[in-house]
XYZ file of C-alpha atoms in Angstrom:
334
model
C -15.644 -16.385 -13.222
C -16.510 -12.691 -13.144
C -13.665 -10.204 -12.897
C -12.878 -6.545 -13.572
C -10.095 -6.175 -16.109
C -8.057 -3.406 -17.669
C -8.634 -3.685 -21.420
C -6.399 -0.796 -22.446
C -4.165 1.580 -20.532
C -5.180 5.142 -19.792
C -8.894 4.688 -20.349
C -11.283 4.823 -17.396
C -13.915 3.147 -19.530
C -11.406 0.377 -20.231
C -12.072 -1.177 -16.801
C -14.989 -3.531 -17.282
C -16.559 -6.683 -15.938
C -16.067 -9.782 -18.035
C -15.929 -13.540 -17.815
C -12.391 -14.885 -17.471
C -11.129 -18.447 -16.933
C -10.903 -19.706 -13.367
C -7.326 -19.516 -12.028
C -4.993 -22.486 -12.379
C -3.896 -23.782 -8.972
C -0.214 -24.638 -8.699
C 1.305 -27.039 -6.216
C 2.137 -24.232 -3.771
C -1.045 -22.236 -4.338
C -4.245 -21.762 -2.406
C -7.413 -20.959 -4.332
C -9.382 -18.286 -2.494
C -13.001 -17.314 -3.023
C -12.759 -13.578 -2.531
C -15.254 -12.014 -0.144
C -13.771 -8.500 -0.111
C -11.024 -6.570 -1.904
C -9.746 -3.068 -1.274
C -9.104 -0.336 -3.806
C -5.692 1.342 -3.814
C -4.021 4.212 -5.685
C -1.846 1.435 -7.142
C -4.894 0.120 -9.018
C -5.427 3.495 -10.665
C -1.747 3.707 -11.608
C -1.896 0.253 -13.178
C -5.106 1.160 -15.024
C -3.522 4.322 -16.418
C -0.319 2.564 -17.502
C 1.900 4.636 -15.217
C 3.816 1.566 -14.057
C 4.026 -0.422 -17.284
C 7.794 0.093 -17.500
C 8.299 -1.786 -14.233
C 5.092 -3.871 -14.157
C 4.653 -4.965 -17.779
C 1.315 -6.775 -17.508
C -0.180 -8.402 -20.575
C -3.602 -6.917 -21.223
C -6.302 -7.619 -20.371
C -5.229 -7.901 -16.727
C -7.476 -8.333 -13.688
C -7.099 -5.421 -11.268
C -6.823 -5.644 -7.491
C -4.033 -5.964 -4.904
C -5.732 -6.821 -1.580
C -8.112 -9.576 -0.546
C -9.906 -11.395 2.215
C -11.760 -14.614 1.589
C -12.072 -18.341 2.139
C -9.782 -21.090 0.856
C -11.697 -23.420 -1.474
C -8.808 -25.509 -2.830
C -5.157 -26.154 -1.940
C -2.261 -27.295 -4.102
C -0.468 -30.589 -3.523
C 2.488 -28.961 -1.721
C 0.485 -26.614 0.508
C 1.144 -27.194 4.213
C -0.078 -24.025 5.925
C -3.725 -23.907 4.872
C -6.791 -26.076 4.473
C -10.096 -25.717 2.674
C -12.396 -23.500 4.738
C -9.669 -21.283 6.209
C -10.466 -17.568 6.309
C -7.440 -15.721 4.950
C -6.170 -12.332 3.857
C -3.340 -11.452 1.488
C -1.614 -9.097 -0.864
C -0.747 -11.276 -3.880
C 2.688 -10.993 -5.439
C 3.029 -8.113 -7.912
C 3.184 -10.616 -10.783
C -0.045 -12.333 -9.709
C -2.466 -9.510 -8.945
C -6.177 -9.817 -9.660
C -8.365 -9.501 -6.560
C -11.256 -7.745 -8.326
C -12.555 -11.208 -9.148
C -14.527 -14.069 -7.677
C -11.470 -16.320 -7.292
C -7.690 -15.998 -7.158
C -4.813 -18.461 -6.819
C -2.132 -17.166 -4.460
C 1.179 -18.720 -3.411
C 0.905 -19.978 0.157
C 3.896 -17.838 1.201
C 1.881 -14.680 0.506
C -1.206 -15.654 2.539
C -2.068 -15.472 6.238
C -5.030 -16.494 8.385
C -7.439 -13.575 8.694
C -7.443 -11.876 12.111
C -10.408 -13.287 13.982
C -11.491 -9.882 15.246
C -12.043 -8.420 11.767
C -14.810 -8.587 9.210
C -13.889 -9.577 5.671
C -14.118 -5.938 4.580
C -11.840 -4.773 7.390
C -9.321 -7.535 6.694
C -9.264 -6.766 2.966
C -8.400 -3.144 3.724
C -5.116 -4.042 5.412
C -2.570 -6.176 3.526
C -1.012 -3.668 1.121
C -0.907 -0.737 3.536
C 0.044 -2.827 6.562
C 2.881 -4.510 4.678
C 4.058 -1.158 3.319
C 4.079 0.275 6.841
C 5.966 -2.733 8.208
C 8.559 -2.753 5.440
C 9.127 0.997 5.723
C 9.167 1.431 9.501
C 10.453 -1.929 10.757
C 12.605 -3.336 7.968
C 14.052 -0.246 6.356
C 13.952 2.449 9.044
C 14.360 0.103 12.033
C 12.373 2.528 14.192
C 13.471 2.594 17.819
C 11.600 3.908 20.889
C 11.861 7.669 21.174
C 12.649 8.336 17.527
C 10.654 10.980 15.686
C 8.620 9.914 12.674
C 6.587 12.048 10.260
C 3.823 10.219 8.412
C 2.321 12.239 5.579
C -1.392 12.014 4.744
C -2.234 10.513 8.104
C -5.916 9.973 7.322
C -5.211 8.026 4.125
C -5.125 4.275 3.753
C -1.388 4.031 4.393
C -1.216 6.853 6.902
C -3.867 5.463 9.257
C -1.927 2.207 9.631
C 1.572 3.728 9.656
C 0.681 6.066 12.530
C -0.525 3.149 14.633
C 2.486 0.959 13.853
C 4.937 3.781 14.560
C 3.282 4.390 17.941
C 3.461 0.675 18.736
C 7.196 0.841 17.989
C 7.548 3.627 20.549
C 8.050 6.540 18.169
C 6.990 10.155 18.601
C 4.677 10.579 15.590
C 3.754 13.662 13.623
C 1.354 13.657 10.702
C -0.211 15.934 8.122
C -3.931 15.946 7.405
C -6.866 18.206 6.618
C -8.952 20.051 9.194
C -11.747 17.483 8.998
C -9.484 14.615 10.061
C -7.456 16.172 12.868
C -9.424 14.366 15.581
C -9.210 11.035 13.731
C -5.412 11.018 13.467
C -5.119 12.056 17.106
C -7.256 9.064 18.074
C -4.953 6.849 16.010
C -2.025 8.054 18.107
C -0.452 11.063 16.375
C 1.421 13.247 18.873
C 1.684 16.255 16.561
C -0.868 17.066 13.859
C -0.178 19.615 11.145
C -3.329 20.819 9.396
C -1.965 21.411 5.908
C -4.785 23.855 5.184
C -3.488 26.138 7.930
C 0.250 25.412 8.252
C 3.229 24.411 6.146
C 4.667 21.297 7.800
C 8.263 22.220 6.916
C 7.974 25.406 8.983
C 6.795 23.735 12.200
C 8.548 20.350 12.228
C 12.286 19.750 12.610
C 14.842 17.161 13.734
C 12.868 14.118 12.614
C 14.547 10.764 12.141
C 12.231 9.352 9.467
C 9.634 10.652 7.033
C 7.215 8.230 5.356
C 6.036 9.953 2.192
C 3.007 8.924 0.155
C 2.488 12.206 -1.703
C 5.653 12.809 -3.722
C 6.290 16.058 -5.614
C 7.025 19.189 -3.605
C 5.926 17.488 -0.377
C 8.724 14.965 -0.840
C 11.332 17.668 -1.501
C 10.229 19.713 1.515
C 10.333 16.586 3.689
C 14.119 16.612 3.493
C 14.103 19.907 5.414
C 12.474 18.416 8.521
C 15.050 15.642 8.968
C 17.971 15.701 11.365
C 21.429 14.860 9.942
C 21.496 11.138 9.181
C 17.718 11.001 8.852
C 15.892 9.340 6.010
C 12.829 9.849 3.866
C 11.166 6.712 2.533
C 8.729 7.332 -0.293
C 6.123 5.150 -1.931
C 5.220 7.914 -4.398
C 8.540 9.512 -5.262
C 10.750 8.579 -8.183
C 12.156 5.034 -8.168
C 15.887 4.732 -7.601
C 18.607 2.412 -8.897
C 18.394 0.253 -5.768
C 14.766 -0.492 -6.590
C 15.775 -1.302 -10.158
C 18.294 -3.852 -8.915
C 15.742 -5.297 -6.517
C 13.267 -5.568 -9.364
C 15.813 -7.310 -11.580
C 15.378 -4.620 -14.232
C 17.767 -4.444 -17.161
C 20.647 -1.911 -17.066
C 18.789 0.604 -19.225
C 15.757 0.676 -16.910
C 18.056 0.942 -13.869
C 19.811 3.896 -15.492
C 16.478 5.576 -16.158
C 15.409 5.061 -12.547
C 18.682 6.503 -11.326
C 18.177 9.562 -13.532
C 14.585 10.032 -12.349
C 15.673 10.131 -8.701
C 18.915 12.102 -9.207
C 17.427 15.445 -8.123
C 16.004 14.211 -4.827
C 19.135 12.150 -4.061
C 21.461 15.122 -4.692
C 19.331 17.341 -2.503
C 19.324 14.685 0.224
C 23.115 14.360 0.134
C 23.531 18.125 0.525
C 21.502 17.886 3.731
C 23.324 14.794 4.992
C 20.152 12.698 4.836
C 19.060 9.829 2.604
C 16.240 9.136 0.169
C 14.905 5.730 -0.831
C 11.939 4.458 -2.829
C 9.835 1.593 -1.489
C 7.651 -0.755 -3.501
C 6.282 -3.223 -1.005
C 6.536 -6.990 -1.383
C 3.932 -9.624 -0.625
C 4.634 -11.528 2.591
C 2.442 -13.916 4.530
C 5.073 -14.061 7.282
C 4.846 -10.311 7.875
C 1.054 -10.435 7.902
C 1.340 -13.115 10.596
C 3.602 -10.800 12.619
C 1.039 -8.014 12.283
C -1.943 -10.191 13.231
C -1.350 -10.172 17.036
C -1.174 -6.355 16.926
C -4.444 -6.269 15.001
C -6.205 -8.724 17.309
C -4.983 -6.775 20.362
C -6.397 -3.558 18.898
C -3.015 -1.868 18.539
C -3.638 -1.583 14.809
C -7.232 -0.916 13.791
C -8.361 -0.780 10.171
C -10.077 2.374 8.990
C -12.654 1.788 6.245
C -14.137 4.799 4.481
C -16.719 3.247 2.160
C -17.775 -0.222 0.993
C -18.897 -0.605 -2.633
C -20.463 -3.630 -4.278
C -18.368 -5.783 -6.618
C -20.315 -4.513 -9.621
C -19.440 -0.936 -8.652
C -15.657 -1.378 -8.955
C -15.297 1.392 -11.608
C -17.253 3.779 -9.376
C -15.052 2.819 -6.411
C -11.943 3.666 -8.441
C -13.442 7.009 -9.425
C -14.447 7.718 -5.819
C -10.865 7.159 -4.688
C -9.342 9.052 -7.608
C -11.460 12.164 -7.145
C -10.502 12.451 -3.480
C -13.984 11.895 -2.095
C -12.745 9.284 0.382
C -12.623 11.054 3.728
C -10.396 8.650 5.665
C -8.977 5.157 5.393
C -9.649 2.579 2.688
C -12.241 2.030 -0.010
C -13.374 -1.612 -0.144
C -15.328 -3.833 -2.518
C -17.759 -6.395 -1.107
C -17.550 -9.252 -3.583
C -20.448 -11.378 -2.307
C-alpha cells in the first residue's frame, strides 16, 4: 500500500511516499481503508524527532494520528464492528500511521463515525476531541459555572475545547487573533482576548482551569490568571514525572521529565495552583460519548483546508508555517 513515512528525523524532505506492506490484522483489530486523515502539530514533532525520548519509533515510520474510513476486515475476536462500517479513530500512540491507504487498529480505539459528518470532518476530530475530553472532563472535572480559559481558540484543539467547555456549563474565555474573533464567539466563547491588542494575563483573573496548547511564556503567564486551587493543563508544556509514570518510562527518563517541569511546578506551588502535562490516550469509548454531542450539533468540527493524499508534505508545511486560519488541516486519501 501507499503511505507517507518519516525516513530520518529532523528532515522535512525525509517525509516521502513509498510502498509499505499492508498491515497485519490481529484478533482484536479492525482493518480500515482510510478515506481521510487530519494533520496535527504532533505529526511535525514526530517528524522532527522532538518526541523520540518518549515515543521511540523505529524508522521508517508511517505518520498520522487521526482517521476516518471504512472497515474492510475484522479480526477473529472483534465484536463491535463489521465489514462496511464507517468509523473514526485516533490509533494508540504505539500504532500510528494514518497517512496511508490502510491501517489496523485495535477495536477498543475505534468508534462508528457520526452520521452527520463527512469523512473529512470526522477525521478532523479524534485527537483534538479526545484531548478536550480528557483535559476538561477527566482531569479538570469541569462543573457548571466554573471559569475556563482555552488558549488558541481558533486552532484545532481550541475550536473543540471551547464547544465542550460550553456544553459542560463553563464560562469560557479564549485567546485568538483579530481575524478569528467572530469565529470563536460563534463557537461559544464568552470572553475573547485578541492577543494582538491585549495581554490576556492583564484582563483575565480568577479562572478555575486553563487549557494550554502554546507552552513557553504563555504557559507561565497562565498561572497568573488562576484562582487559588486552580489548575493549568498543558499539552505543549514540559512533561512531568506523573506523565513519566503513566508512560511506564524508566527512572532516568522520569527524573529528566521531573527536572524539565520543575520551574513551572515551583511557580505553580507559590501561587497555590497546580500544573500538569497531558498526552492524550486513544479511546473508542470516549469517542462514543462524544458522538451524541457531535450529532446534536453541540460540537461542530472546524476544517481549514483539505489537501490530497499526495500533498501530505505540503499539508505539513502549511500547518507548520501558520497559514492555517482556523481549525484542522485534513488529507483526503481517496
